[in-house]
Coordinates of C-alpha atoms and ligand atoms in Angstrom, one line a residue:
X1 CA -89.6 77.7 -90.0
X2 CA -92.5 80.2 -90.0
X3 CA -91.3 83.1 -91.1
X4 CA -89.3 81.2 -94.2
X5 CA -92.0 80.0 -95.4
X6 CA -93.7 82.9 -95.3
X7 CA -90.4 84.8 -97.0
X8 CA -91.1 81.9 -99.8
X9 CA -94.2 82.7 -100.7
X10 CA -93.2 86.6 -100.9
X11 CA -90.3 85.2 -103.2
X12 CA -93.0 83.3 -105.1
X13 CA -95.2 86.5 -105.4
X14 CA -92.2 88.7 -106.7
X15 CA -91.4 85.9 -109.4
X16 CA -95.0 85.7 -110.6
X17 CA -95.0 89.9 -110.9
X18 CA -91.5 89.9 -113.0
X19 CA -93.0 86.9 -115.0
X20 CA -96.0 88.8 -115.6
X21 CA -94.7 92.2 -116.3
X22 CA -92.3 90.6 -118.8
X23 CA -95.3 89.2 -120.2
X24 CA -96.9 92.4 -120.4
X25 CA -93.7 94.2 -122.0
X26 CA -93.6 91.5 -124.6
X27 CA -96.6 92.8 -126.2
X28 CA -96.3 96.3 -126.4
X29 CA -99.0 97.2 -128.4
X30 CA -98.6 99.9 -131.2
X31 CA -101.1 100.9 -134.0
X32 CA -100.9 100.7 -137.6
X33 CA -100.9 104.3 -139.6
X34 CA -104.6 105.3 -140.2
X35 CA -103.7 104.9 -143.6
X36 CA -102.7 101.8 -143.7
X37 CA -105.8 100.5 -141.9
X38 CA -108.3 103.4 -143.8
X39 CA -111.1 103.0 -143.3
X40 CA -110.7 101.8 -140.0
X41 CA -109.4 103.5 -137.0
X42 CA -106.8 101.8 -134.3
X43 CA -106.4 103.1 -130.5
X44 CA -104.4 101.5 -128.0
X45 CA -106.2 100.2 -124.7
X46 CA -104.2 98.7 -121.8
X47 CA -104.9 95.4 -122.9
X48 CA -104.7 95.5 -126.0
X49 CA -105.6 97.3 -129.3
X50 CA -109.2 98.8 -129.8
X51 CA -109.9 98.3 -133.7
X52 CA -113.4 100.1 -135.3
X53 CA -114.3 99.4 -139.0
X54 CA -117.9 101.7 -139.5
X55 CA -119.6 102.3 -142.7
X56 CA -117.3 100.0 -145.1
X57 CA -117.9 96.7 -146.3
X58 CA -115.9 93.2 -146.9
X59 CA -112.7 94.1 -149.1
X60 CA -111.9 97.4 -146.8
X61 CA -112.1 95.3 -144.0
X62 CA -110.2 92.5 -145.4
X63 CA -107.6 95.0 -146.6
X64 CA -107.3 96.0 -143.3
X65 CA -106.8 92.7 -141.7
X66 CA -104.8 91.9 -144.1
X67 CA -102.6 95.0 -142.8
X68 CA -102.8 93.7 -139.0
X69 CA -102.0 90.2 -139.9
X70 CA -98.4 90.9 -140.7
X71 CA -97.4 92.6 -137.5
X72 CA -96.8 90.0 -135.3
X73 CA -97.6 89.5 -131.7
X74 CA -100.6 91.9 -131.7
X75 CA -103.3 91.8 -129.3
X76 CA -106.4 93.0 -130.8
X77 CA -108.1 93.2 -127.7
X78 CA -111.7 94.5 -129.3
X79 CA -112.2 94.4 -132.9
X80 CA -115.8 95.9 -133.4
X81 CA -116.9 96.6 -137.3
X82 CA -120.4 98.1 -136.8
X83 CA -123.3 99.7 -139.6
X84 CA -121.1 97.8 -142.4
X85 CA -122.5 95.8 -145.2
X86 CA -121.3 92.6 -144.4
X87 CA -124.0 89.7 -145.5
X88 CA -121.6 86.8 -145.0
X89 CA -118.2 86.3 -143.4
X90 CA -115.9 84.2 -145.4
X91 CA -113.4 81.1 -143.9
X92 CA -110.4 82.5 -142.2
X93 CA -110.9 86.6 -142.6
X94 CA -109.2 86.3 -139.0
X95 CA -106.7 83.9 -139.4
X96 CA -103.4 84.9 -137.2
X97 CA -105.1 87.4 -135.4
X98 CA -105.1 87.1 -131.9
X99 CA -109.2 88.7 -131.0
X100 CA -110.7 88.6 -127.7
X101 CA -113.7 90.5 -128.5
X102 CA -115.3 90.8 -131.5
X103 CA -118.5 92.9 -132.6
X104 CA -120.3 92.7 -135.7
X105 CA -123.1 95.0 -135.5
X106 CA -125.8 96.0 -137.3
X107 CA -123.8 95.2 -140.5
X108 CA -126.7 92.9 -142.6
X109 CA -124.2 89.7 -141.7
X110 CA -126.9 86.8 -142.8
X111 CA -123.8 83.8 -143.3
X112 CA -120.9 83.1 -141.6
X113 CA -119.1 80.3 -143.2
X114 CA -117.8 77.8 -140.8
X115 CA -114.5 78.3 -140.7
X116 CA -114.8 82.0 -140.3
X117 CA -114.3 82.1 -136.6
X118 CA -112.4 79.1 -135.6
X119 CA -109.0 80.3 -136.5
X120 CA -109.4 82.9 -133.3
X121 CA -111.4 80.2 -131.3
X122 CA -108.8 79.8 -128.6
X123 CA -108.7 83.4 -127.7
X124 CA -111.7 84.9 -128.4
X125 CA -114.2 85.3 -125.0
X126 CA -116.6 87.8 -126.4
X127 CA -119.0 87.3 -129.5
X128 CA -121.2 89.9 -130.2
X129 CA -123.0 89.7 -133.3
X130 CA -126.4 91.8 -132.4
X131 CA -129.1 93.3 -134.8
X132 CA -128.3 91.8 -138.1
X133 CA -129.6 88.9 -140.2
X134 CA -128.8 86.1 -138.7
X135 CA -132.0 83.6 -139.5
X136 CA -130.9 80.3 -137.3
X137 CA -128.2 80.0 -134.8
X138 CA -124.7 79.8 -136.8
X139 CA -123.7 76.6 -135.1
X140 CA -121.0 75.5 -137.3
X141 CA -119.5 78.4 -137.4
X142 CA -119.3 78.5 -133.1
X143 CA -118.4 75.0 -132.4
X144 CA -115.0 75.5 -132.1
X145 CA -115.2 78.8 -129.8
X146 CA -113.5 77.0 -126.5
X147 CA -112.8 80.2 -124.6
X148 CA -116.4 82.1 -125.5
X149 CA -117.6 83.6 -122.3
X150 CA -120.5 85.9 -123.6
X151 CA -122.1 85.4 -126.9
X152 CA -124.8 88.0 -127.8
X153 CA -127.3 87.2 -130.3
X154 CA -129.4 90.1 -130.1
X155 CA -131.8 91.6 -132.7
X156 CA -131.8 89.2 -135.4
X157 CA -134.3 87.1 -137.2
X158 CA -134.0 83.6 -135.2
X159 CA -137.1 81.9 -135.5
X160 CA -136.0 78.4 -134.2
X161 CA -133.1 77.4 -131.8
X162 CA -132.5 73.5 -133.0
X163 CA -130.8 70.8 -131.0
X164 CA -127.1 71.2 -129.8
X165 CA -127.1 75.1 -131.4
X166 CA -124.4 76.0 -129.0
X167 CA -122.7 72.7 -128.8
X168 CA -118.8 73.4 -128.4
X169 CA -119.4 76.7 -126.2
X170 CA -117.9 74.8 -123.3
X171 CA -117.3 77.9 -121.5
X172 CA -120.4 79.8 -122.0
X173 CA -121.6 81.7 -119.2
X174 CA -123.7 84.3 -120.5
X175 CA -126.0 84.0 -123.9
X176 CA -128.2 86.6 -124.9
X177 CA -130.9 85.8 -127.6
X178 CA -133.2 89.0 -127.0
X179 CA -135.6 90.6 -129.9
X180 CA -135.5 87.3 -132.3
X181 CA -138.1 85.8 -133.5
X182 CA -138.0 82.8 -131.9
X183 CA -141.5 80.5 -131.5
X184 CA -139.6 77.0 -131.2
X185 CA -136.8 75.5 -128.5
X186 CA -136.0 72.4 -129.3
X187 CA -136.1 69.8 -126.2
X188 CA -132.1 69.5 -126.8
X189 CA -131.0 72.9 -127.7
X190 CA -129.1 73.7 -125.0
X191 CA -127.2 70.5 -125.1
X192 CA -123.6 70.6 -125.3
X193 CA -123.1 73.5 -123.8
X194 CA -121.5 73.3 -120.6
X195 CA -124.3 73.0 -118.1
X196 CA -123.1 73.8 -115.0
X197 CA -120.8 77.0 -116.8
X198 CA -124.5 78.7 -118.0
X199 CA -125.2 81.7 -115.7
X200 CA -127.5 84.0 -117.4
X201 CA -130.2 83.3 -120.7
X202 CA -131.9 85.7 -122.4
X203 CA -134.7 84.9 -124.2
X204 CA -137.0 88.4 -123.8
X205 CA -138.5 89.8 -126.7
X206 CA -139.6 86.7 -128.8
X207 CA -142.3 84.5 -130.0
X208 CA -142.6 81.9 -127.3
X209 CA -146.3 80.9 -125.9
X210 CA -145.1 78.4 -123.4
X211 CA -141.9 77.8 -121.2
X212 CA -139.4 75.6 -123.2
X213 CA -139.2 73.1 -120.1
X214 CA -137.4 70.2 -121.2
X215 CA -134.8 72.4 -122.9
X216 CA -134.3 74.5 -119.3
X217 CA -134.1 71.1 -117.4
X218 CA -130.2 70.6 -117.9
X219 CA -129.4 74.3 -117.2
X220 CA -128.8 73.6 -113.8
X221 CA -126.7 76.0 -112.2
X222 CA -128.8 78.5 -114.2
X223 CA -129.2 82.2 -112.3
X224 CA -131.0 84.0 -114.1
X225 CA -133.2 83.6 -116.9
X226 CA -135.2 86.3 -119.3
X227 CA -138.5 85.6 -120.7
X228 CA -139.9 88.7 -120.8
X229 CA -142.4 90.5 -123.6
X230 CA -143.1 86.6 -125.0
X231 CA -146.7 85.3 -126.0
X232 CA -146.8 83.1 -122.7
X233 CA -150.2 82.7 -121.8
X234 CA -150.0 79.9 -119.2
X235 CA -147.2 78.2 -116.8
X236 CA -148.3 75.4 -114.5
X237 CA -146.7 73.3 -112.4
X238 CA -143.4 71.8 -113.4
X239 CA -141.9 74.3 -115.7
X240 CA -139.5 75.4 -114.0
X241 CA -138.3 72.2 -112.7
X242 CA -135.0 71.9 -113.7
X243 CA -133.9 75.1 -112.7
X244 CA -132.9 74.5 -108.9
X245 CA -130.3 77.3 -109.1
X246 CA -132.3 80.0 -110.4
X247 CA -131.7 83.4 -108.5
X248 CA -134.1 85.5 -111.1
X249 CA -136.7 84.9 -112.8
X250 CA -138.5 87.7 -115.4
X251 CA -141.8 87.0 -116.6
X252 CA -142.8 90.4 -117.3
X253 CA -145.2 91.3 -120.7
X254 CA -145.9 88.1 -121.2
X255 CA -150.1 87.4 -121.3
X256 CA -150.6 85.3 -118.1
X257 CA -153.9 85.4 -116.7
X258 CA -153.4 83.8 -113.1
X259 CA -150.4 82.4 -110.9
X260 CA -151.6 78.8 -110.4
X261 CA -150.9 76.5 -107.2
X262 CA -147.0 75.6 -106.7
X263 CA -145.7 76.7 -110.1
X264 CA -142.6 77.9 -108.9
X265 CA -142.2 74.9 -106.3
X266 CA -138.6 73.6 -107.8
X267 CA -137.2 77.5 -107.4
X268 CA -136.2 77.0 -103.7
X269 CA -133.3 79.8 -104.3
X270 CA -135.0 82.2 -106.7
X271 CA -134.5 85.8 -104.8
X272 CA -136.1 88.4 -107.3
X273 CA -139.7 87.3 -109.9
X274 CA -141.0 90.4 -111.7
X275 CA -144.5 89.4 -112.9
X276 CA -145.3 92.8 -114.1
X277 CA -147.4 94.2 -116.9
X278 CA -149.4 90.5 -117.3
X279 CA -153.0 90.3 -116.8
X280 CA -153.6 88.8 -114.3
X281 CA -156.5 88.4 -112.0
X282 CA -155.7 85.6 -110.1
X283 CA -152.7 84.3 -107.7
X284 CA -153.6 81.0 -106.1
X285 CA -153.1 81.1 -102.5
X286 CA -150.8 78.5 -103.0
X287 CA -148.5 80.0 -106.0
X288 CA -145.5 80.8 -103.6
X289 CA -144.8 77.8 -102.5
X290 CA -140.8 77.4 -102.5
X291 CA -140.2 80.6 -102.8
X292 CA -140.3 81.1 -98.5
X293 CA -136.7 81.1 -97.9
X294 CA -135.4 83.4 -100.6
X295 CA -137.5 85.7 -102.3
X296 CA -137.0 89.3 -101.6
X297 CA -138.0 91.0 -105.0
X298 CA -141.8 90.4 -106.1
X299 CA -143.1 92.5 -109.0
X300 CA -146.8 92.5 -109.7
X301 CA -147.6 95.7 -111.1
X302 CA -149.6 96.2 -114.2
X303 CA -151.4 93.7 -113.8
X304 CA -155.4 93.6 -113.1
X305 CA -155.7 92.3 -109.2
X306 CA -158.7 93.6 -107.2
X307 CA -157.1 92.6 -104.5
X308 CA -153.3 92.1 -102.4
X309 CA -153.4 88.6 -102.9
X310 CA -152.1 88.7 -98.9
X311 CA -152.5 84.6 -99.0
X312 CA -150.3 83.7 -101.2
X313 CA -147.9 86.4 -100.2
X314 CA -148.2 85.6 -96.3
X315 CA -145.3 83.0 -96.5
X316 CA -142.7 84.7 -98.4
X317 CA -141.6 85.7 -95.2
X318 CA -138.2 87.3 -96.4
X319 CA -139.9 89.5 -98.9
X320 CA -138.8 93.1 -98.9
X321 CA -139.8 94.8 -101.8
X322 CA -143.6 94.4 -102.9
X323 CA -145.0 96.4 -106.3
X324 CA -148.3 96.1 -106.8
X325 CA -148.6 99.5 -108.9
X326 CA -151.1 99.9 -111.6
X327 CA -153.9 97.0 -110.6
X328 CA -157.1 97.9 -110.0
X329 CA -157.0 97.6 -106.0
X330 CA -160.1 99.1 -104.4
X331 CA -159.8 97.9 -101.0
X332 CA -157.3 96.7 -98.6
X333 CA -158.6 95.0 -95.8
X334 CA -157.1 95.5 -92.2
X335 CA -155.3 92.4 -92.7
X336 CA -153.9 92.6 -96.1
X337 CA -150.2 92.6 -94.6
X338 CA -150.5 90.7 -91.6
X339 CA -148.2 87.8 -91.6
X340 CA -145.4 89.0 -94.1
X341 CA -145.6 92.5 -93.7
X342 CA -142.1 92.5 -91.3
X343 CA -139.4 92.3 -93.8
X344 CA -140.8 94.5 -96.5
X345 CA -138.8 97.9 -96.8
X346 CA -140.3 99.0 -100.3
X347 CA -144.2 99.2 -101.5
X348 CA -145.7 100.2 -104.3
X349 CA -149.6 100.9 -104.3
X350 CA -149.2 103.5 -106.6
X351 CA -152.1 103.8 -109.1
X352 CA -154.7 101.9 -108.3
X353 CA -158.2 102.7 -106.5
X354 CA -158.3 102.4 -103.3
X355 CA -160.5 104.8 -101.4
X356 CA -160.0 103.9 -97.5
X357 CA -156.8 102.6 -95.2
X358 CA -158.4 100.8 -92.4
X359 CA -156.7 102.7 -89.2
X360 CA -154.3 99.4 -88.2
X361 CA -153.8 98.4 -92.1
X362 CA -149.8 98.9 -92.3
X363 CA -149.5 97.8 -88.8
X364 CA -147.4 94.9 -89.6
X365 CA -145.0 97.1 -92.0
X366 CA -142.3 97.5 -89.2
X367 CA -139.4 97.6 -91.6
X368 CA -140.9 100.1 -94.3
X369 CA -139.0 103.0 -95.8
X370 CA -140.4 103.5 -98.7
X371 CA -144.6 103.6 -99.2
X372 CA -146.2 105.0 -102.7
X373 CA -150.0 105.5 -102.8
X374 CA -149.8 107.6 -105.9
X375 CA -152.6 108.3 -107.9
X376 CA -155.2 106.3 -105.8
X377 CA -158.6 107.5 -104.5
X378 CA -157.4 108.6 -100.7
X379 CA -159.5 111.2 -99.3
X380 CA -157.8 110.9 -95.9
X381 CA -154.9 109.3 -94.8
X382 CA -155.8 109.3 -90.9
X383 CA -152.7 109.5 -88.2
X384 CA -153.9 106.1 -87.2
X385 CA -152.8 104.4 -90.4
X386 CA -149.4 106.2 -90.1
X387 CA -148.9 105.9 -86.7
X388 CA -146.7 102.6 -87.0
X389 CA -144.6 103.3 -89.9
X390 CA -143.5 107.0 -89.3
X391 CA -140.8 106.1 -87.3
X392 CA -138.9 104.3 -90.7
X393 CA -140.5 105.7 -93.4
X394 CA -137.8 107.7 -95.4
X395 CA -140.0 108.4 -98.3
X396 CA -143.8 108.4 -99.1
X397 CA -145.7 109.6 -101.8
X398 CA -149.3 110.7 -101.7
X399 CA -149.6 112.9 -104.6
X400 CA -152.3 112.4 -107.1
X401 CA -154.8 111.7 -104.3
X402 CA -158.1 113.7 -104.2
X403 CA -157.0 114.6 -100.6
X404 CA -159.2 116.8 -98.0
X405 CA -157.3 118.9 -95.6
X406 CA -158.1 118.0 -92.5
X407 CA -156.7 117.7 -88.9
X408 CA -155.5 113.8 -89.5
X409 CA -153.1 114.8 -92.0
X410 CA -150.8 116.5 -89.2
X411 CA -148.5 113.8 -89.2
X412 CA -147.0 114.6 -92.9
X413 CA -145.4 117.9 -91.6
X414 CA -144.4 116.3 -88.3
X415 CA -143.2 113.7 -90.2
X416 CA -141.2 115.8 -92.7
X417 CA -140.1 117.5 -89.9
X418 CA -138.5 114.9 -88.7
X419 CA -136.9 113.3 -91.8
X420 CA -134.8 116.7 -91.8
X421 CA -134.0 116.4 -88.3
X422 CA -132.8 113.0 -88.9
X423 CA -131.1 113.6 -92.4
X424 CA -130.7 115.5 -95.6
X425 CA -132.6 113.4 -98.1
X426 CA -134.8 115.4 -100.0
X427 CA -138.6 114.3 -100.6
X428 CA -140.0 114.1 -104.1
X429 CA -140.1 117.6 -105.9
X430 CA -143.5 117.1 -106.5
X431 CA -146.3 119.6 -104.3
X432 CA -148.6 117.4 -102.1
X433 CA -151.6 119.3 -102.0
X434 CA -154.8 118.5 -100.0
X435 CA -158.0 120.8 -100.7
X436 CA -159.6 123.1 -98.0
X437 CA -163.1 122.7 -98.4
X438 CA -164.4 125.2 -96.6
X439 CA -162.0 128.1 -98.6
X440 CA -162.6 125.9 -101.8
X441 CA -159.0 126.1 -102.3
X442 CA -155.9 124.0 -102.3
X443 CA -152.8 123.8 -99.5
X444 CA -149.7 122.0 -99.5
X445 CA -149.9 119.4 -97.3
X446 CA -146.7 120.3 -95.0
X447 CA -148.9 123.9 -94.4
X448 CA -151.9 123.3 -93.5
X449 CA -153.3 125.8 -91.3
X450 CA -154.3 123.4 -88.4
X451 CA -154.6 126.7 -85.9
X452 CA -157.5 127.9 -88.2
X453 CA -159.1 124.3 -88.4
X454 CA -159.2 123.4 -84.8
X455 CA -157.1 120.4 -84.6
X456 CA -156.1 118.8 -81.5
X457 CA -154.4 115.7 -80.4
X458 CA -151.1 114.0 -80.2
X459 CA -148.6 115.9 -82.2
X460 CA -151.1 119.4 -81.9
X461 CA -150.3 120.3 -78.5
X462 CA -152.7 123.1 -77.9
X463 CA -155.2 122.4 -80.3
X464 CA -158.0 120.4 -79.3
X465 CA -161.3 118.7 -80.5
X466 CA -161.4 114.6 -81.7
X467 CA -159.7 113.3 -84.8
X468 CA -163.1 111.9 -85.5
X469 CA -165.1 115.4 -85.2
X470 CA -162.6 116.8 -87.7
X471 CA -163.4 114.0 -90.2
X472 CA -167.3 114.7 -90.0
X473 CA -166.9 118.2 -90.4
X474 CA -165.0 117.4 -94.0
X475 CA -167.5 114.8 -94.9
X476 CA -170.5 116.5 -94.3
X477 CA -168.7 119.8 -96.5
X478 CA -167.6 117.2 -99.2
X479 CA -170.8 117.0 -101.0
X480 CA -171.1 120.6 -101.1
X481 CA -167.5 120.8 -102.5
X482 CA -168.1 118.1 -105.3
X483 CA -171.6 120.3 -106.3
X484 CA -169.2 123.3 -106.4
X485 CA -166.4 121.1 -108.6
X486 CA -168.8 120.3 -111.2
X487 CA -170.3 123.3 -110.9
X488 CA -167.1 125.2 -111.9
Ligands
NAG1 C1 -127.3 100.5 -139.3 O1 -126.3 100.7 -140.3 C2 -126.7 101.6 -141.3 C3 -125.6 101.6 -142.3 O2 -125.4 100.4 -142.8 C4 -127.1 103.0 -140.8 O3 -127.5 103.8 -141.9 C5 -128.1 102.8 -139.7 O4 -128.4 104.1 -139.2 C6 -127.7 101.9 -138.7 N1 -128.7 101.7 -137.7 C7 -128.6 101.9 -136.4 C8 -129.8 101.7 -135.6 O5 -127.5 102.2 -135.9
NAG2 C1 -161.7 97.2 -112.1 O1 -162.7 96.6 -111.3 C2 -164.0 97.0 -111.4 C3 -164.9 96.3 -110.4 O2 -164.2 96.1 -109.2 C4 -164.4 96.7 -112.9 O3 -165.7 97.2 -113.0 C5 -163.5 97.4 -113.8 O4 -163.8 97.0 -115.1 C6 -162.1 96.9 -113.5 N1 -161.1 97.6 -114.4 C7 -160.3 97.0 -115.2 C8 -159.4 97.8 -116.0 O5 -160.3 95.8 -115.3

């Protein structure tokens, strides 16, 4: 009984192949002449034909529809008619033309009358009409795009997006709005789409000051969603409510000043918020809340912190990749990543201004691979503070540091050392130089001439003499070397 059934479905199988290859055969795709279609160009793709219309306008393209339109059974599987000047696109130019993507970019297009699209509206499932004219959402002209599956509405001069804009776009999964000018969402413009089809929004680029909350609420299965380089200034509480499916979140350029208590509370499965390149100076120790289970990816860079804001982060307790680049960090206290520290693989302390790691500071960092403390104020980076994440660091950059050679930098060549043993990835090109006080010159860290300096201890072997007599012998020379800096 088994094994016929299991001959049915192979039979099954073999029947849906022939059906499809049939299919397939049926449409056969050939181009027209060149000159038929002048100025456009024609290529065949496996799916279909590949159509380009450049540097023409209306009647060249018509002409050339015209052309197409009387070979039947073509599939124009992209039609893209780019730098043309097309400022409005009349009722049926496409009528019997089977289109599944169209482009229309950068072509002035301003108008498209409403019955200029439905005639391919139960093939089409790509609508890209970026960088032209476009003032307000062409609605009428959409409404009857069943099949659309991306529609990209980048670079154009959208100011407002008005209730039920997409309404019709049943199938809509991805919508792109970046580089408008849009200030205004109306509470129902997002009505009428399909809610639960919705994946990914982009609304980067444009004029809004606040998150269009009531508009978001009944994007529900939403994953991601763009906002970033808007004039937000504040979120609170609430805004994101609606959004209990949200995987990403970008918030980046925007002008926010603080993270405030439980903002993100609803966005229980958000894995990846870039804050970066805000101004902030505040993250209530409460901001995270919500976030414990899921979020691995936390950008804060750019920003103007004084300090890890280790309470808020201490229960993201999944979190594995931390930037906190370009802040103006001074210190980090010995417990700034106790608590959280576990999971994180990637941190990024590069160019802020810290001047000391307390000796146990990355003690918690028991997953770390990658560590940058670029561009900081580090005069020593002491075996102590390394001790604990040498074993899975795989890169680490200290460059940019106004470092002192001295014995506690040993572990960078044992380190290195190591890395090679283990495997071939290369370190960053760039020379990580400490300075020699005593010869008022510089070395590369991996060479420091530890016989001549006296080092002892762990990883030394025969050299001997305290960690801690080494570091008083280059403080008490540092004065003399800064006097000999300026002095040069
Ligand atoms: C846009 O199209 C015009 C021709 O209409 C062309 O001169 C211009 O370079 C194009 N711009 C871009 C950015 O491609
Ligand atoms: C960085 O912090 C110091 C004080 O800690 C302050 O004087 C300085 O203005 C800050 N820099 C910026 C860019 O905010």
């Amino acid at each position: 009984m088994r094994a016929h059934g299991l001959l049915d479905v192979w039979r099954l199988v073999w029947l849906l192949c022939l059906v499809l290859a049939t299919g397939l055969a049926q449409v056969s795709q050939v181009c027209p002449t060149h000159n038929d279609i002048s100025p456009c160009y024609c290529s065949v793709k496996k799916s279909g034909l590949d159509i380009v219309c450049e540097i023409t306008d209306m009647q060249h393209i018509s002409k050339a529809m015209s052309v197409l339109k009387g070979r039947p059974n073509l599939v124009i599987f992209y039609l893209r008619l780019r730098h043309n000047n097309l400022p409005k696109l009349q009722g049926y130019v496409f009528l019997g033309l089977d289109i599944r993507h169209l482009t229309i970019h950068n072509s002035s297009l301003a108008v498209l009358e409403e019955s200029s699209l439905s005639s391919i509206g139960s093939a089409l499932t790509q609508l890209d009409l970026s960088q032209n004219s476009l003032s307000s959402v062409p609605s009428p002209a959409l409404r009857d795009l069943h099949h659309l599956l991306i529609l990209n509405l980048n670079r154009n001069k959208i100011a407002a997006i008005h209730n039920k804009a997409f309404e019709g776009l049943d199938t809509l999964e991805i919508l792109t709005l970046y580089e408008n000018k849009i200030s205004s969402i109306e509470p129902d413009a997002f009505k009428g789409l399909d809610n639960r089809r919705l994946k990914r929004l982009n609304l980067g680029g444009n004029e809004l000051a606040r998150i269009p909350t009531q508009a978001l609420n009944s994007l529900e299965l939403l994953k991601k969603l763009e906002l970033q380089e808007n004039h937000i200034s504040t979120i609170e509480e609430g805004d994101f409510e609606g959004l209990k499916a949200l995987d990403s979140l970008g918030l980046a350029h925007n002008h926010l000043r603080e993270v405030p208590a439980r903002v993100f509370s609803h966005l229980t499965q958000l894995n990846s918020l870039e804050l970066d390149g805000n101004q902030i100076t505040h993250v209530d120790p409460n901001a995270f809340i919500g976030l414990e289970e899921n979020l691995q990816y936390l950008r804060l860079g750019d920003n103007n912190l004084h300090s890890v804001p280790s309470d808020a982060l201490r229960r993201l307790h999944r979190l594995r990749h931390l930037d906190l680049r370009a802040n103006n960090i001074t210190v980090l206290p010995e417990d700034a990543f106790t608590g959280y520290g576990d999971s994180i693989t990637f941190l990024n302390l590069q160019k802020n201004m810290i001047k000391i790691l307390p000796p146990l500071v990355f003690e918690n960092l028991n997953s770390l691979e990658t560590l940058n403390l670029q561009n900081n104020k580090l005069p020593h980076i002491s075996e102590e503070v390394t001790e604990s994440i040498v074993d899975t660091l795989r890169h680490i950059d200290i460059t940019d540091n106004p470092l002192i050679c001295d014995c506690d930098l040993r572990w960078y060549s044992t380190w290195l050392g190591n890395l090679r043993d283990k495997d071939d990835e290369m370190m960053s090109k760039k020379r990580t130089v400490c300075t020699m006080v005593s010869e008022h010159r510089e070395y590369s860290v991996q060479n420091i001439p530890l016989d001549r300096m006296g080092c002892v201890g762990k990883n030394a072997g025969k050299y001997s003499s305290s960690a801690t007599g080494c570091k008083m012998y280059v403080d008490a020379t540092l004065p003399v070397f800064v006097l000999v800096a300026v002095l040069m």
